[in-house]
Tab-separated table of C-alpha atoms in Angstrom:
chain	number	residue	atom	x	y	z
A	1	MET	CA	-77.446	-21.535	-25.962
A	2	THR	CA	-77.079	-23.899	-23.095
A	3	SER	CA	-74.344	-25.636	-24.962
A	4	GLN	CA	-72.719	-22.314	-25.600
A	5	SER	CA	-72.939	-21.344	-21.888
A	6	GLN	CA	-71.749	-24.805	-21.012
A	7	GLY	CA	-68.779	-24.325	-23.356
A	8	ILE	CA	-68.049	-20.960	-21.748
A	9	GLN	CA	-68.215	-22.543	-18.316
A	10	GLN	CA	-65.791	-25.240	-19.402
A	11	LEU	CA	-63.434	-22.620	-20.773
A	12	LEU	CA	-63.654	-20.597	-17.545
A	13	GLN	CA	-62.950	-23.724	-15.497
A	14	ALA	CA	-60.012	-24.615	-17.736
A	15	GLU	CA	-58.689	-21.093	-17.401
A	16	LYS	CA	-59.067	-21.314	-13.580
A	17	ARG	CA	-57.205	-24.667	-13.521
A	18	ALA	CA	-54.426	-23.235	-15.711
A	19	LYS	CA	-54.209	-20.216	-13.427
A	20	ASP	CA	-54.017	-22.469	-10.358
A	21	LYS	CA	-51.294	-24.590	-11.983
A	22	LEU	CA	-49.362	-21.410	-12.828
A	23	GLU	CA	-49.630	-20.216	-9.192
A	24	GLU	CA	-48.534	-23.630	-7.977
A	25	ALA	CA	-45.551	-23.584	-10.374
A	26	LYS	CA	-44.573	-20.086	-9.166
A	27	LYS	CA	-44.727	-21.266	-5.558
A	28	ARG	CA	-42.528	-24.286	-6.326
A	29	LYS	CA	-40.061	-22.053	-8.187
A	30	GLY	CA	-39.954	-19.665	-5.247
A	31	LYS	CA	-39.334	-22.539	-2.850
A	32	ARG	CA	-36.567	-23.895	-5.074
A	33	LEU	CA	-34.923	-20.465	-5.313
A	34	LYS	CA	-35.171	-20.007	-1.549
A	35	GLN	CA	-33.655	-23.455	-0.967
A	36	ALA	CA	-30.870	-22.777	-3.487
A	37	LYS	CA	-30.124	-19.469	-1.764
A	38	GLU	CA	-29.952	-21.152	1.650
A	39	GLU	CA	-27.625	-23.829	0.271
A	40	ALA	CA	-25.382	-21.190	-1.278
A	41	VAL	CA	-25.255	-19.211	1.961
A	42	ALA	CA	-24.388	-22.394	3.905
A	43	GLU	CA	-21.699	-23.257	1.344
A	44	THR	CA	-20.158	-19.780	1.462
A	45	ASP	CA	-20.230	-19.826	5.271
A	46	GLN	CA	-18.466	-23.176	5.316
A	47	TYR	CA	-15.845	-21.921	2.827
A	48	ARG	CA	-15.352	-18.732	4.867
A	49	MET	CA	-14.881	-20.728	8.079
A	50	GLN	CA	-12.352	-22.994	6.383
A	51	ARG	CA	-10.350	-20.012	5.031
A	52	GLU	CA	-10.470	-18.261	8.420
A	53	LYS	CA	-9.172	-21.410	10.100
A	54	GLU	CA	-6.308	-21.599	7.584
A	55	PHE	CA	-5.587	-17.909	8.125
A	56	HIS	CA	-5.496	-18.295	11.895
A	57	LEU	CA	-3.130	-21.270	11.602
A	58	LYS	CA	-0.784	-19.284	9.386
A	59	GLN	CA	-1.087	-16.241	11.636
A	60	SER	CA	-0.307	-18.255	14.749
A	61	LYS	CA	2.737	-19.774	13.060
A	62	MET	CA	4.001	-16.325	12.019
A	63	MET	CA	3.224	-14.734	15.390
A	64	GLY	CA	4.846	-17.657	17.125
A	65	SER	CA	8.082	-17.174	15.228
A	66	GLN	CA	7.875	-13.401	15.803
A	67	SER	CA	7.321	-13.856	19.502
A	68	HIS	CA	10.297	-16.264	19.545
A	69	LEU	CA	12.413	-13.567	17.872
A	70	SER	CA	11.268	-10.915	20.321
A	71	ASP	CA	12.054	-13.272	23.234
A	72	GLU	CA	15.504	-13.836	21.798
A	73	ILE	CA	16.098	-10.063	21.378
A	74	GLU	CA	14.859	-9.439	24.918
A	75	GLU	CA	17.253	-12.052	26.258
A	76	GLN	CA	20.195	-10.563	24.344
A	77	THR	CA	19.295	-7.107	25.615
A	78	LEU	CA	19.207	-8.268	29.210
A	79	GLU	CA	22.547	-10.030	28.797
A	80	LYS	CA	24.102	-6.858	27.348
A	81	ILE	CA	22.726	-4.801	30.276
A	82	LYS	CA	24.212	-7.264	32.776
A	83	GLU	CA	27.552	-7.083	30.978
A	84	LEU	CA	27.490	-3.257	31.097
A	85	HIS	CA	26.708	-3.340	34.833
A	86	ARG	CA	29.605	-5.730	35.453
A	87	SER	CA	31.947	-3.500	33.455
A	88	TYR	CA	30.712	-0.432	35.293
A	89	ASN	CA	31.210	-2.025	38.717
A	90	LYS	CA	34.660	-3.285	37.691
A	91	CYS	CA	35.979	0.028	36.369
A	92	MET	CA	34.055	2.510	38.525
A	93	GLU	CA	36.567	2.788	41.336
A	94	SER	CA	39.636	3.165	39.123
A	95	VAL	CA	37.929	5.830	36.995
A	96	ILE	CA	36.877	7.820	40.050
A	97	LYS	CA	40.420	7.638	41.496
A	98	GLN	CA	41.863	8.794	38.180
A	99	LEU	CA	39.406	11.737	37.945
A	100	LEU	CA	40.108	12.763	41.534
A	101	SER	CA	43.851	12.607	41.048
A	102	MET	CA	43.611	14.716	37.877
A	103	VAL	CA	41.510	17.332	39.669
A	104	CYS	CA	43.258	17.394	43.028
A	105	ASP	CA	46.889	16.813	42.040
A	106	MET	CA	47.488	19.878	39.914
A	107	LYS	CA	50.991	20.716	38.890
A	108	ALA	CA	51.713	24.332	38.185
A	109	GLU	CA	53.534	24.361	34.861
A	110	VAL	CA	53.881	26.833	32.109
A	111	HIS	CA	52.179	25.666	28.999
A	112	VAL	CA	54.475	24.626	26.149
A	113	ASN	CA	52.904	27.080	23.789
A	114	TYR	CA	53.313	30.025	26.107
A	115	ARG	CA	55.891	32.531	24.895
A	116	ALA	CA	57.415	34.906	27.256
A	117	THR	CA	57.394	38.390	25.864
A	118	ASN	CA	60.152	40.626	27.280
């Protein structure tokens, strides 16, 4: 019976060692999964930063060309406004004289379409 209890003890110890090894293997697997996850997150963050940098470069190029166009349009608009002011100042006096002469210098005439009925 002592050999039998000794055999049982050996089996229990072997079972305990196997259980400990299983626990250790699970811990190592968990550590490897955690490390792989951290590496994947770092890699995706690096990729995201690279793509954002490329996007910002493209965006700045596009916005730069758009701002150049808006500056050009603004310049053309200001030039057109200046031209209109020059034209206004040049023609203002003659137009006012013409309007005043048309209003003040009225000639009493019978209209050509008027028919005298008698």
